[in-house]
Every structure is written in structure tokens, then in C-alpha cells.
Amino acid sequence: MKMKGKKWLGMLTALSLCASMLAGCGSAAASEEKADTAAAGTTAESGAAESSTAAEGTNFDEEVELLMYCIGDEGGIYADEVLDNLNAMLKEKINATIKPVMVSWGEYKEKMPLIYASGEAYDLVYVANWMNYTSEALKGPFLELSELMPKYAPKTYAEFKESGALDTALVDGKLYMVPSPTTDYTTYVTLWREDLRKKYNVPEITDWDSLAVYMDAIKENEPDMLPLATGPQIFLNMLLMTENDWGQMTAGKSSTAAGGVVICKDEAGSKAFNLLDTPEYEAYVKRNREYYLKGYWSRNVLSETRMLAEAFEAGQSAITIGNKSNILQMYQKIKANNPDWELDFKNFDAGSYIKVSPTNNGMAIGVNSKHPERAMAYLELINQDEEVFRAMQYGIEGKTYVVDENGCKTTPEGVDPSTLALRNLGMGTQVEKFMFKNAADEQKVLDEFDSYESNAVYSPLTAFVFDDSAVAAECAAVANVLTEYKLPLDFGVSDPETALPELREKVKEAGVDKIIDEVNRQLEEYFAAQ
């Protein structure tokens, strides 16, 4: 039976790094910077030219350069000029500059643990729950911030403490991240070509049954297009969660869509159980088998490297799936490149919504940083000074962006938008109070996600950290089974009549019941301590 108004959270992924399997969610470094007095930290006044972020009495006389690891690429033709402009502001306000080291999206999750293990004296680093923040923090590469943050980022500390954002970043009761709380939700929507739906007289799409009618029409009438050009991505697992009003399953260290099998209700006092034993999962793999045989996605789905959004944008797929950011970006791209296309979307979810954890993005300070006070002052400045934030986030007004009469950010006249890519310096410091609306954003999408706020909550499991040490061997064994047997089931390649019983047997042999018992033991302790 479908459980309305509830959310579920994946607690064990198909990967061997079991300690990081719940989304949710060192020693102090010696510093060369000395405070002359124990003053109360920075006092940045938003947007004020005379604002000062150095703590009163703090000696920031020595100029320093902060080494900062960021996720993303080097940016386009304006990136260096924008960085120079930002650094001029930082030098004036905290007598510091930043030296960003960009690590590509595809390499970040694999490369950064090597940086952490090397003991490098970096100052700032982008961290996130989906980048294994919790498990990495337990290894000691980040500075504990509970004393540093109130002193050198007092306003940000007070804001995040009051909102509860800091509590979500605690690992074993210690703070290693300055999180970046934003308004977003762990829900996905399905986007389709509305012009094609109308062209082939398909009834309005309201659920998966009506979406299947649309996919049939695409299969019959569009020989060069797949209804859903999915590859080995997480989206089909997302759809399982969505159609049953469940939550997301956590991705782990490696890129795989095998997903998790130990899940629990995302509510206080919940107990873990095996997803594979549920009637919902059985119905899901049977449906996917039907879709696979009908040709809704490629017969080579397990070796498919094309991203779903890329296929949709190229006109090779009639459906894409994504979160708020994904869908907004797709509307912008289609408007620019295929303005004759008409789009529409639907969230098949129902009931309450789980807010994205503030730890979905954030910044940490390296445990070996030589300038931790200045690094924290930088984070205070970004979070409290509107001018500095916008210089980091948007660049130079009049050159990389302009603000229209409605207060929306847009592209300067005569400037090619493709040249405006900047370094992704602000991924870990998304300050909503200083953000412009984007003139290109689709208002219908914004309205849809805004409507979730009145029925949205943070997960009570946000701060839960699963210690897999007692079941590490079982976690690794289950991960291997899932990669080999579950992925083909999820994409309909395997016949569930024989493959599902085999998968259930294999995960039991690998020790899934022992893992469930250990998860439940830790959950009981976690809830008892709340």
C-alpha cells in the first residue's frame, strides 16, 4: 500500500564505503595569525562600503593567500578578471586573497581523499554530504570549528545556529563544516516534450500510467527518438522512490546506479528493512522489464554513457528527469536552442517533502591550514557582505551580468552567454538572501517548488552517522552482489521472475540481515539520544 505524506531515506548503497551511506546528512592546526584580543569576530555589514570583517582587535596586518579547493572547471574568458576583482575586495576587507584550485566534477570525489591523506596545508575546501563529508570528517582532514566559528564568523554562526543548520553538520557532536542552507527539496520531477504530446493526441500526463501512453506514442511515431534515453544513472531508482512517495537513495563513492537495499522511513523511531523484500520493488522491476522489452530505452542501457539530460536536449529522448536546478537549466537551454519546443512537467510525488540538508553544500577548513582565522573570516564575509558575495557569485556588474528593472540577473546586451562561465567558487557558500532571481528562470518551475515549502521538513535522520566497522565485510559483500545482480534488474535487462529471487538470496548470503540489525541498533541509540 502506498504510504502518503511520508518520506523514506536510503541507508545503504551499493558501494563499499558504508560509513557514508546515509545522506543527511582532527586536531586544530597551528596558525601563523595571532589575535591581539579575544574580540567577538567579524562585523561585516551587508552591502556597506565601509564594512569591516576583521574581528575588533584582531591583527590581520599580514596579507595572506588562502588556498581553496573548489569543484568545477576554470571558467571562460572573464574568469581571471572576476577573480582579480574579488581578490581586490578581499584584500581591502580582510587583507587576504584566495587562490582557487579547480577540480573537475568527474574527478572531485576520487581526487580529494588523496589530497586529504597527503596532509597538504590547504585553507578551504568544498565539502558536501553527497561527497562523503561525514565519512571523510571522521578521518581527520578538517579543522573542528566550534570555537573558531563563533569568534571569526559570529553573525553567520548565530544565523545558522538559530536555524538549526549547524546541527545538521555535526559529526559525532563536532563541527567540521560551515554548511550552505538553501531552499530545495529531495524530490524529482519528470519533464517531457509537450509539443509532441499534443501532436500525437496523447491525454494529459498525470501519473506513470498516462506517461506510458505518451512513451508508446513516441515509440510508434518518432523512430529516431527514445521515449526515455536513460543510462546507468540513479534516475530510475529515484522514480521508484518518487512513485511510492519515498525519498532518495544515497549515492556513494563510485558512480553506480545499483542503489541501496537497506532503507527506513524518514521519521523518528523508524526501523531499517530490506527494500528487495517489498512488493513495491517487485512491481518496479516488473514494470521496468516491460518498458525495456517495449524499447522505451536502449537495449544497450548497461553500457550507455549518454546522460539523460544530454539526450533530451539533443532531441534524442522525449523525457528527462531532474531536480529544481536541472529543470530550470533545461528550460533555459531549450528556450535558447529550440524555442519551438513546448515543455511541461509533473511531480508524481505526494504529501510532505524532505528539505535538502544544509550539508548538501558547504566549506571546511583544512586541519593543517596556516591561516584558519582568515579562512573563517572569509566565510563570514561571503555570508554577510552582499557586494563581496555577488562579486564572487556573479562577477562584475555590467560585464558578466546586469540587473533588469525587475531586479533579475540577465546577460549584458551584446554579450554571448556562452562566454560567461566563471569559476565555481561559490558552490559551498550559496547565500540566498543575496542571490538575484534569474530573468531566464521559468516561473512555472519556481512556483512548483515554492509550493512545497508549507509541507516541507528536515529529515530527523540528517545527523545520523552509520558506523559500519562491525559489518564492514558484509557491506562490501552486499555491494558486490548489488553491482552484479541489481543493476540489470533495475533497467529491465534481467527477467524478474528468476533474477529477483536470486538477488534476494544472494544479498542474504552476503549478510544483509546482519547489516540491518546493526543499523537498527545504532538507530535506536541515535533516537534515544535526541
Coordinates of C-alpha atoms in Angstrom, one line a residue:
M1 CA 0.0 0.0 0.0
K2 CA 1.3 3.5 -0.8
M3 CA 2.2 5.5 2.3
K4 CA 1.0 9.0 1.6
G5 CA 2.7 12.0 3.2
K6 CA 5.9 10.1 4.3
K7 CA 9.4 10.1 3.0
W8 CA 12.0 7.4 3.0
L9 CA 15.7 7.6 3.2
G10 CA 18.2 5.1 1.7
M11 CA 20.6 3.9 4.3
L12 CA 22.9 1.5 2.5
T13 CA 24.2 2.0 -1.0
A14 CA 25.7 -0.5 -3.5
L15 CA 29.2 0.7 -2.6
S16 CA 31.8 -0.5 -0.2
L17 CA 32.1 2.8 1.7
C18 CA 29.3 2.0 4.0
A19 CA 30.1 4.7 6.6
S20 CA 28.9 7.4 4.2
M21 CA 25.6 5.6 3.2
L22 CA 23.1 7.9 4.9
A23 CA 22.6 11.2 3.2
G24 CA 21.7 13.6 5.7
C25 CA 23.3 14.2 6.2
G26 CA 41.2 16.5 13.5
S27 CA 43.2 18.3 15.6
A28 CA 43.5 22.1 15.4
A29 CA 46.1 23.4 13.1
A30 CA 48.8 25.8 14.2
S31 CA 48.2 29.2 12.9
E32 CA 50.5 32.0 11.9
E33 CA 47.9 34.6 12.6
K34 CA 47.5 35.9 16.2
A35 CA 44.6 37.7 17.7
D36 CA 45.6 40.7 19.9
T37 CA 42.5 40.4 21.9
A38 CA 39.6 38.0 22.3
A39 CA 37.2 40.1 20.4
A40 CA 33.9 39.0 19.1
G41 CA 34.7 38.3 15.5
T42 CA 33.9 39.9 12.2
T43 CA 31.3 42.7 11.8
A44 CA 30.6 42.7 8.1
E45 CA 27.7 45.0 7.2
S46 CA 25.8 43.8 4.1
G47 CA 26.4 46.0 1.1
A48 CA 28.1 48.7 3.1
A49 CA 31.3 50.1 1.6
E50 CA 32.8 50.8 5.0
S51 CA 32.1 47.3 6.3
S52 CA 34.9 45.6 8.1
T53 CA 35.0 41.8 8.6
A54 CA 38.1 41.6 10.8
A55 CA 37.3 40.9 14.4
E56 CA 37.7 44.0 16.5
G57 CA 41.3 43.9 17.9
T58 CA 42.3 41.1 15.6
N59 CA 45.6 41.6 13.9
F60 CA 45.2 41.0 10.2
D61 CA 48.1 43.2 9.3
E62 CA 49.9 40.5 7.4
E63 CA 48.5 39.8 3.9
V64 CA 47.9 36.1 3.3
E65 CA 46.8 33.9 0.3
L66 CA 44.2 31.3 1.1
L67 CA 44.5 28.1 -0.9
M68 CA 40.9 26.9 -1.7
Y69 CA 39.8 23.7 -3.4
C70 CA 36.7 24.1 -5.5
I71 CA 34.6 21.8 -7.6
G72 CA 34.3 22.7 -11.3
D73 CA 36.3 24.0 -14.2
E74 CA 38.5 27.0 -14.8
G75 CA 35.8 29.2 -16.4
G76 CA 35.7 31.3 -19.5
I77 CA 37.3 34.4 -20.8
Y78 CA 36.2 36.6 -17.9
A79 CA 37.2 34.2 -15.1
D80 CA 40.6 35.8 -14.3
E81 CA 39.3 39.3 -14.3
V82 CA 36.5 38.3 -12.0
L83 CA 38.9 36.7 -9.6
D84 CA 41.2 39.7 -9.6
N85 CA 38.2 41.9 -8.8
L86 CA 37.1 39.7 -6.0
N87 CA 40.6 39.5 -4.6
A88 CA 40.9 43.3 -4.5
M89 CA 37.8 43.4 -2.3
L90 CA 39.1 40.6 -0.1
K91 CA 42.4 42.4 0.4
E92 CA 40.7 45.6 1.4
K93 CA 38.4 43.9 3.9
I94 CA 40.4 41.1 5.4
N95 CA 43.8 41.6 3.9
A96 CA 43.7 38.2 2.2
T97 CA 43.3 36.8 -1.3
I98 CA 42.2 33.4 -2.5
K99 CA 44.0 31.0 -4.8
P100 CA 41.4 28.6 -6.1
V101 CA 42.3 25.1 -7.2
M102 CA 39.6 23.8 -9.5
V103 CA 39.0 20.1 -9.6
S104 CA 36.6 18.9 -12.2
W105 CA 33.2 17.4 -11.3
G106 CA 34.2 14.0 -12.6
E107 CA 37.4 13.9 -10.6
Y108 CA 36.5 15.6 -7.3
K109 CA 35.1 12.6 -5.4
E110 CA 38.1 10.5 -6.2
K111 CA 40.9 13.1 -6.0
M112 CA 40.0 15.0 -2.8
P113 CA 40.5 12.0 -0.4
L114 CA 44.1 11.8 -1.8
I115 CA 44.6 15.5 -1.0
Y116 CA 43.2 14.9 2.5
A117 CA 45.5 12.0 3.1
S118 CA 48.6 13.9 1.8
G119 CA 48.4 16.3 4.7
E120 CA 48.5 19.3 2.4
A121 CA 48.1 22.7 4.1
Y122 CA 45.2 23.9 2.1
D123 CA 43.0 26.5 3.8
L124 CA 39.5 26.0 2.4
V125 CA 37.8 23.1 0.6
Y126 CA 34.3 22.4 -0.8
V127 CA 32.6 19.6 1.0
A128 CA 29.1 18.1 0.8
N129 CA 27.2 15.1 2.2
W130 CA 27.0 13.7 -1.3
M131 CA 30.8 14.0 -1.4
N132 CA 31.1 11.8 1.7
Y133 CA 31.6 14.7 4.1
T134 CA 30.7 12.6 7.1
S135 CA 33.0 9.7 6.5
E136 CA 35.8 12.0 5.4
A137 CA 35.4 14.2 8.5
L138 CA 35.8 11.1 10.7
K139 CA 39.3 10.6 9.2
G140 CA 40.5 13.9 10.5
P141 CA 41.4 16.2 7.4
F142 CA 39.2 19.1 8.6
L143 CA 39.6 21.5 11.4
E144 CA 37.0 21.4 14.2
L145 CA 35.1 24.7 14.1
S146 CA 33.1 25.0 17.3
E147 CA 35.4 27.6 18.8
L148 CA 36.7 29.3 15.6
M149 CA 33.4 30.0 14.0
P150 CA 31.7 32.0 16.8
K151 CA 34.8 34.2 17.1
Y152 CA 35.6 34.9 13.5
A153 CA 32.1 34.4 11.9
P154 CA 29.8 35.5 14.7
K155 CA 26.9 36.6 12.5
T156 CA 26.9 33.5 10.3
Y157 CA 27.3 31.3 13.4
A158 CA 24.3 33.0 15.1
E159 CA 22.1 32.7 11.9
F160 CA 23.0 29.0 11.3
K161 CA 22.7 28.1 15.0
E162 CA 19.2 29.6 15.2
S163 CA 18.0 27.9 12.0
G164 CA 19.4 24.5 13.0
A165 CA 21.7 24.4 10.0
L166 CA 24.8 23.8 12.2
D167 CA 23.3 20.8 13.9
T168 CA 22.9 19.1 10.6
A169 CA 26.7 19.4 10.0
L170 CA 27.8 17.8 13.3
V171 CA 29.7 14.6 13.1
D172 CA 29.9 12.7 16.5
G173 CA 29.0 16.0 18.1
K174 CA 31.7 18.0 16.4
L175 CA 31.5 20.7 13.7
Y176 CA 33.7 20.4 10.7
M177 CA 31.7 22.2 8.0
V178 CA 30.2 25.7 7.6
P179 CA 27.1 24.5 5.7
S180 CA 25.2 26.3 3.0
P181 CA 21.5 26.2 3.7
T182 CA 19.2 26.8 0.7
T183 CA 15.6 26.2 -0.1
D184 CA 15.5 22.9 -2.0
Y185 CA 13.9 19.5 -1.7
T186 CA 14.8 15.9 -2.2
T187 CA 12.2 15.4 -4.9
Y188 CA 12.5 14.9 -8.7
V189 CA 10.1 15.9 -11.5
T190 CA 9.6 14.4 -14.9
L191 CA 9.8 16.7 -17.9
W192 CA 8.6 15.9 -21.4
R193 CA 8.0 17.4 -24.8
E194 CA 4.6 18.8 -24.5
D195 CA 4.5 19.7 -28.2
L196 CA 4.9 16.0 -29.1
R197 CA 2.2 15.0 -26.6
K198 CA -0.2 17.4 -28.3
K199 CA 1.0 16.4 -31.8
Y200 CA 0.1 12.8 -31.2
N201 CA -3.2 13.5 -29.2
V202 CA -1.9 11.9 -26.1
P203 CA -4.1 12.5 -23.0
E204 CA -2.7 14.8 -20.3
I205 CA 0.1 13.3 -18.3
T206 CA -0.7 12.9 -14.6
D207 CA 1.0 9.7 -13.5
W208 CA 3.1 6.8 -14.7
D209 CA 0.2 5.1 -16.5
S210 CA -0.5 8.2 -18.6
L211 CA 3.2 8.8 -19.1
A212 CA 3.4 5.2 -20.5
V213 CA 0.8 6.2 -23.1
Y214 CA 3.0 9.1 -24.1
M215 CA 6.0 6.8 -24.4
D216 CA 4.0 4.4 -26.6
A217 CA 3.2 7.3 -28.9
I218 CA 6.9 8.4 -29.1
K219 CA 8.0 4.8 -29.8
E220 CA 5.4 4.5 -32.6
N221 CA 5.9 7.9 -34.3
E222 CA 9.4 9.0 -33.6
P223 CA 11.8 6.4 -34.9
D224 CA 14.9 8.5 -34.2
M225 CA 14.0 9.2 -30.6
L226 CA 13.8 7.1 -27.5
P227 CA 11.0 7.7 -25.1
L228 CA 13.4 7.7 -22.1
A229 CA 17.1 7.5 -23.0
T230 CA 18.3 6.6 -19.6
G231 CA 21.7 5.0 -18.9
P232 CA 23.3 3.6 -15.8
Q233 CA 22.3 6.6 -13.7
I234 CA 20.4 6.9 -10.4
F235 CA 17.2 8.3 -12.0
L236 CA 15.2 5.0 -12.3
N237 CA 15.9 4.4 -8.6
M238 CA 14.7 7.9 -8.0
L239 CA 11.5 7.1 -9.8
L240 CA 10.9 4.1 -7.5
M241 CA 11.2 6.4 -4.6
T242 CA 9.0 9.1 -6.1
E243 CA 6.1 6.9 -7.2
N244 CA 5.9 5.3 -3.8
D245 CA 6.2 8.7 -2.0
W246 CA 9.6 7.6 -0.7
G247 CA 12.9 9.6 -0.5
Q248 CA 16.2 9.3 -2.3
M249 CA 18.8 6.5 -2.0
T250 CA 22.3 7.7 -1.4
A251 CA 25.0 7.6 -4.0
G252 CA 28.3 6.5 -2.7
K253 CA 32.0 6.8 -3.6
S254 CA 31.8 5.2 -7.0
S255 CA 29.4 6.1 -9.8
T256 CA 26.8 3.3 -9.9
A257 CA 23.0 3.1 -10.1
A258 CA 22.8 -0.2 -8.2
G259 CA 21.3 1.7 -5.3
G260 CA 20.7 0.7 -1.8
V261 CA 18.8 -2.1 -0.2
V262 CA 18.7 -1.2 3.5
I263 CA 16.2 1.6 3.9
C264 CA 14.0 3.1 6.6
K265 CA 11.2 5.5 7.0
D266 CA 12.5 9.0 7.3
E267 CA 10.8 9.6 10.6
A268 CA 11.7 9.4 14.3
G269 CA 11.8 5.9 15.7
S270 CA 12.0 4.2 12.3
K271 CA 13.4 0.8 11.7
A272 CA 15.5 -0.4 8.8
F273 CA 14.4 -3.1 6.4
N274 CA 15.3 -4.7 3.1
L275 CA 14.0 -2.9 0.0
L276 CA 14.2 -6.1 -2.1
D277 CA 11.5 -7.8 0.0
T278 CA 8.9 -5.1 -0.6
P279 CA 6.0 -5.5 -3.1
E280 CA 6.8 -2.1 -4.4
Y281 CA 10.3 -3.1 -5.5
E282 CA 8.9 -6.2 -7.2
A283 CA 6.3 -4.2 -9.1
Y284 CA 9.0 -1.7 -10.0
V285 CA 11.3 -4.2 -11.6
K286 CA 8.4 -5.9 -13.4
R287 CA 7.4 -2.6 -14.9
N288 CA 10.9 -1.8 -16.0
R289 CA 11.2 -5.2 -17.6
E290 CA 8.0 -4.4 -19.6
Y291 CA 9.4 -0.9 -20.6
Y292 CA 12.8 -2.4 -21.6
L293 CA 11.1 -5.0 -23.8
K294 CA 9.0 -2.3 -25.4
G295 CA 12.1 -0.4 -26.3
Y296 CA 11.4 2.7 -24.1
W297 CA 15.1 2.9 -23.5
S298 CA 18.2 1.4 -25.2
R299 CA 18.8 -2.3 -25.3
N300 CA 22.4 -1.3 -24.5
V301 CA 21.4 0.6 -21.4
L302 CA 24.0 -1.0 -19.2
S303 CA 26.8 0.3 -21.4
E304 CA 25.1 3.6 -22.2
T305 CA 27.3 6.6 -21.4
R306 CA 25.0 9.3 -22.7
M307 CA 23.4 11.4 -19.9
L308 CA 19.6 11.6 -19.9
A309 CA 19.6 15.4 -19.9
E310 CA 22.0 15.5 -22.8
A311 CA 19.9 13.1 -24.9
F312 CA 16.8 15.2 -24.2
E313 CA 18.4 18.5 -25.1
A314 CA 19.7 16.9 -28.3
G315 CA 16.2 15.7 -29.3
Q316 CA 17.2 12.1 -28.8
S317 CA 14.8 11.5 -25.9
A318 CA 11.3 12.6 -25.2
I319 CA 11.6 12.7 -21.4
T320 CA 14.1 13.8 -18.8
I321 CA 14.1 13.7 -15.1
G322 CA 15.7 16.1 -12.6
N323 CA 15.6 18.3 -9.5
K324 CA 14.8 22.0 -9.4
S325 CA 18.2 23.1 -10.7
N326 CA 18.2 20.5 -13.5
I327 CA 14.7 21.5 -14.7
L328 CA 15.4 25.3 -14.6
Q329 CA 18.6 24.8 -16.6
M330 CA 16.8 22.6 -19.2
Y331 CA 14.1 25.2 -19.7
Q332 CA 16.8 27.9 -20.3
K333 CA 18.6 25.7 -22.8
I334 CA 15.5 24.7 -24.7
K335 CA 14.3 28.3 -24.9
A336 CA 17.7 29.4 -26.3
N337 CA 18.3 26.5 -28.7
N338 CA 14.9 25.0 -29.6
P339 CA 12.3 27.8 -29.0
D340 CA 9.7 25.9 -31.0
W341 CA 9.6 23.1 -28.4
E342 CA 7.0 23.2 -25.8
L343 CA 7.8 21.7 -22.4
D344 CA 5.7 20.5 -19.4
F345 CA 6.5 18.6 -16.2
K346 CA 4.9 16.8 -13.3
N347 CA 6.0 15.7 -9.9
F348 CA 4.5 12.3 -9.2
D349 CA 5.3 12.7 -5.6
A350 CA 2.6 13.5 -3.0
G351 CA 2.4 14.6 0.6
S352 CA 5.2 16.1 2.6
Y353 CA 8.6 16.9 1.2
I354 CA 12.0 16.5 2.8
K355 CA 14.2 19.6 2.6
V356 CA 17.6 19.2 1.2
S357 CA 20.1 19.2 4.1
P358 CA 22.2 22.3 4.6
T359 CA 25.2 19.9 4.3
N360 CA 24.3 19.3 0.7
N361 CA 26.9 22.1 0.1
G362 CA 29.4 23.6 2.4
M363 CA 33.0 24.6 3.2
A364 CA 35.6 23.1 5.5
I365 CA 38.9 24.4 6.8
G366 CA 41.9 22.2 6.4
V367 CA 43.3 20.7 9.6
N368 CA 46.8 21.8 8.6
S369 CA 45.7 25.3 7.4
K370 CA 48.2 28.0 8.4
H371 CA 45.5 30.7 8.3
P372 CA 42.3 29.2 9.8
E373 CA 41.2 32.5 11.3
R374 CA 41.5 34.3 8.0
A375 CA 39.7 31.4 6.3
M376 CA 36.8 31.7 8.7
A377 CA 36.8 35.5 8.2
Y378 CA 36.5 34.9 4.5
L379 CA 33.4 32.6 5.1
E380 CA 31.9 35.3 7.3
L381 CA 32.5 37.9 4.6
I382 CA 30.9 35.8 1.9
N383 CA 27.8 35.1 4.0
Q384 CA 27.4 38.7 5.3
D385 CA 28.6 41.1 2.7
E386 CA 26.3 41.4 -0.3
E387 CA 28.9 43.2 -2.5
V388 CA 31.5 40.6 -2.0
F389 CA 29.1 37.7 -2.4
R390 CA 27.9 39.0 -5.7
A391 CA 31.4 39.6 -6.9
M392 CA 32.2 36.0 -6.2
Q393 CA 28.9 34.5 -7.5
Y394 CA 28.1 36.7 -10.5
G395 CA 31.3 38.6 -11.4
I396 CA 31.4 42.2 -12.5
E397 CA 28.2 44.1 -13.0
G398 CA 27.9 45.5 -16.5
K399 CA 30.4 43.0 -17.8
T400 CA 29.3 39.5 -16.8
Y401 CA 25.8 40.4 -15.7
V402 CA 23.3 43.2 -15.5
V403 CA 20.2 43.6 -13.3
D404 CA 17.0 44.4 -15.1
E405 CA 14.1 46.6 -13.9
N406 CA 12.6 43.6 -12.1
G407 CA 15.7 43.0 -10.1
C408 CA 16.6 39.9 -12.1
K409 CA 20.0 39.0 -13.3
T410 CA 20.4 38.8 -17.0
T411 CA 23.1 38.8 -19.7
P412 CA 24.6 42.2 -20.8
E413 CA 23.4 43.4 -24.2
G414 CA 25.7 42.1 -27.0
V415 CA 27.5 39.6 -24.8
D416 CA 27.5 35.9 -25.8
P417 CA 26.2 34.0 -22.8
S418 CA 28.5 31.1 -23.7
T419 CA 31.5 33.2 -22.8
L420 CA 30.3 34.0 -19.2
A421 CA 31.2 30.8 -17.4
L422 CA 33.1 31.7 -14.2
R423 CA 35.0 29.5 -11.7
N424 CA 32.6 27.8 -9.4
L425 CA 33.9 29.5 -6.3
G426 CA 30.5 29.7 -4.5
M427 CA 29.2 26.1 -4.6
G428 CA 29.8 25.8 -0.9
T429 CA 28.6 29.3 0.0
Q430 CA 25.1 29.8 -1.6
V431 CA 23.7 32.8 0.3
E432 CA 20.0 33.0 -0.7
K433 CA 19.5 36.5 0.8
F434 CA 22.0 37.9 -1.7
M435 CA 21.0 36.0 -4.7
F436 CA 19.3 37.6 -7.8
K437 CA 16.5 35.9 -9.5
N438 CA 17.4 34.8 -12.9
A439 CA 15.4 36.5 -15.7
A440 CA 15.7 33.3 -17.7
D441 CA 14.2 31.1 -15.0
E442 CA 10.8 29.5 -15.8
Q443 CA 8.3 31.0 -13.4
K444 CA 6.2 27.8 -13.6
V445 CA 9.1 25.8 -12.2
L446 CA 9.8 28.3 -9.4
D447 CA 6.1 28.3 -8.4
E448 CA 6.0 24.5 -8.3
F449 CA 8.9 24.2 -5.9
D450 CA 7.8 27.2 -3.9
S451 CA 4.6 25.4 -3.2
Y452 CA 6.4 22.6 -1.3
E453 CA 7.6 24.9 1.5
S454 CA 4.4 24.8 3.5
N455 CA 4.6 21.0 3.7
A456 CA 8.4 20.5 4.0
V457 CA 10.5 19.3 6.9
Y458 CA 14.1 18.4 7.6
S459 CA 14.8 14.7 8.0
P460 CA 15.2 13.6 11.6
L461 CA 18.0 11.3 10.3
T462 CA 20.1 14.2 9.0
A463 CA 22.7 13.9 11.7
F464 CA 22.7 10.1 11.8
V465 CA 26.1 8.6 11.0
F466 CA 26.2 4.9 10.4
D467 CA 29.4 3.2 11.8
D468 CA 30.0 0.2 9.5
S469 CA 33.0 -1.1 11.4
A470 CA 31.1 -4.0 12.9
V471 CA 29.8 -5.1 9.5
A472 CA 32.4 -3.8 7.1
A473 CA 32.9 -7.3 5.4
E474 CA 29.1 -7.7 5.0
C475 CA 28.8 -4.2 3.5
A476 CA 31.5 -5.0 0.9
A477 CA 29.9 -8.3 0.1
V478 CA 26.5 -6.8 -0.4
A479 CA 27.9 -4.0 -2.5
N480 CA 29.5 -6.6 -4.9
V481 CA 26.2 -8.5 -5.2
L482 CA 24.2 -5.4 -5.9
T483 CA 26.6 -4.2 -8.7
E484 CA 26.4 -7.6 -10.4
Y485 CA 22.7 -8.5 -9.9
K486 CA 20.6 -5.5 -9.0
L487 CA 21.6 -3.1 -11.8
P488 CA 20.3 -5.4 -14.6
L489 CA 17.1 -5.8 -12.7
D490 CA 16.6 -2.0 -12.3
F491 CA 16.9 -1.5 -16.0
G492 CA 14.7 -4.4 -17.1
V493 CA 17.6 -6.3 -18.7
S494 CA 17.1 -9.3 -16.3
D495 CA 13.8 -11.2 -16.0
P496 CA 12.5 -10.5 -12.5
E497 CA 10.7 -13.9 -12.4
T498 CA 14.1 -15.6 -11.9
A499 CA 16.5 -12.7 -11.2
L500 CA 14.7 -11.2 -8.3
P501 CA 14.6 -14.4 -6.2
E502 CA 18.3 -14.9 -7.0
L503 CA 19.2 -11.4 -5.9
R504 CA 17.3 -11.7 -2.6
E505 CA 19.1 -15.0 -1.9
K506 CA 22.5 -13.5 -2.8
V507 CA 22.2 -10.5 -0.5
K508 CA 21.1 -12.7 2.3
E509 CA 24.1 -14.9 1.8
A510 CA 26.3 -11.7 1.7
G511 CA 25.0 -10.7 5.2
V512 CA 22.3 -8.1 4.6
D513 CA 20.3 -9.2 7.7
K514 CA 23.3 -8.6 9.9
I515 CA 23.7 -5.1 8.4
I516 CA 20.0 -4.4 9.1
D517 CA 20.4 -5.5 12.7
E518 CA 23.4 -3.2 13.2
V519 CA 21.7 -0.3 11.6
N520 CA 18.7 -0.7 13.8
R521 CA 20.8 -1.0 16.9
Q522 CA 22.5 2.3 16.0
L523 CA 19.2 3.9 15.1
E524 CA 17.8 3.0 18.5
E525 CA 20.7 4.7 20.2
Y526 CA 20.5 7.7 17.9
F527 CA 16.8 8.3 18.6
A528 CA 17.2 7.7 22.3
A529 CA 19.8 10.5 22.4
Q530 CA 17.6 13.0 20.7

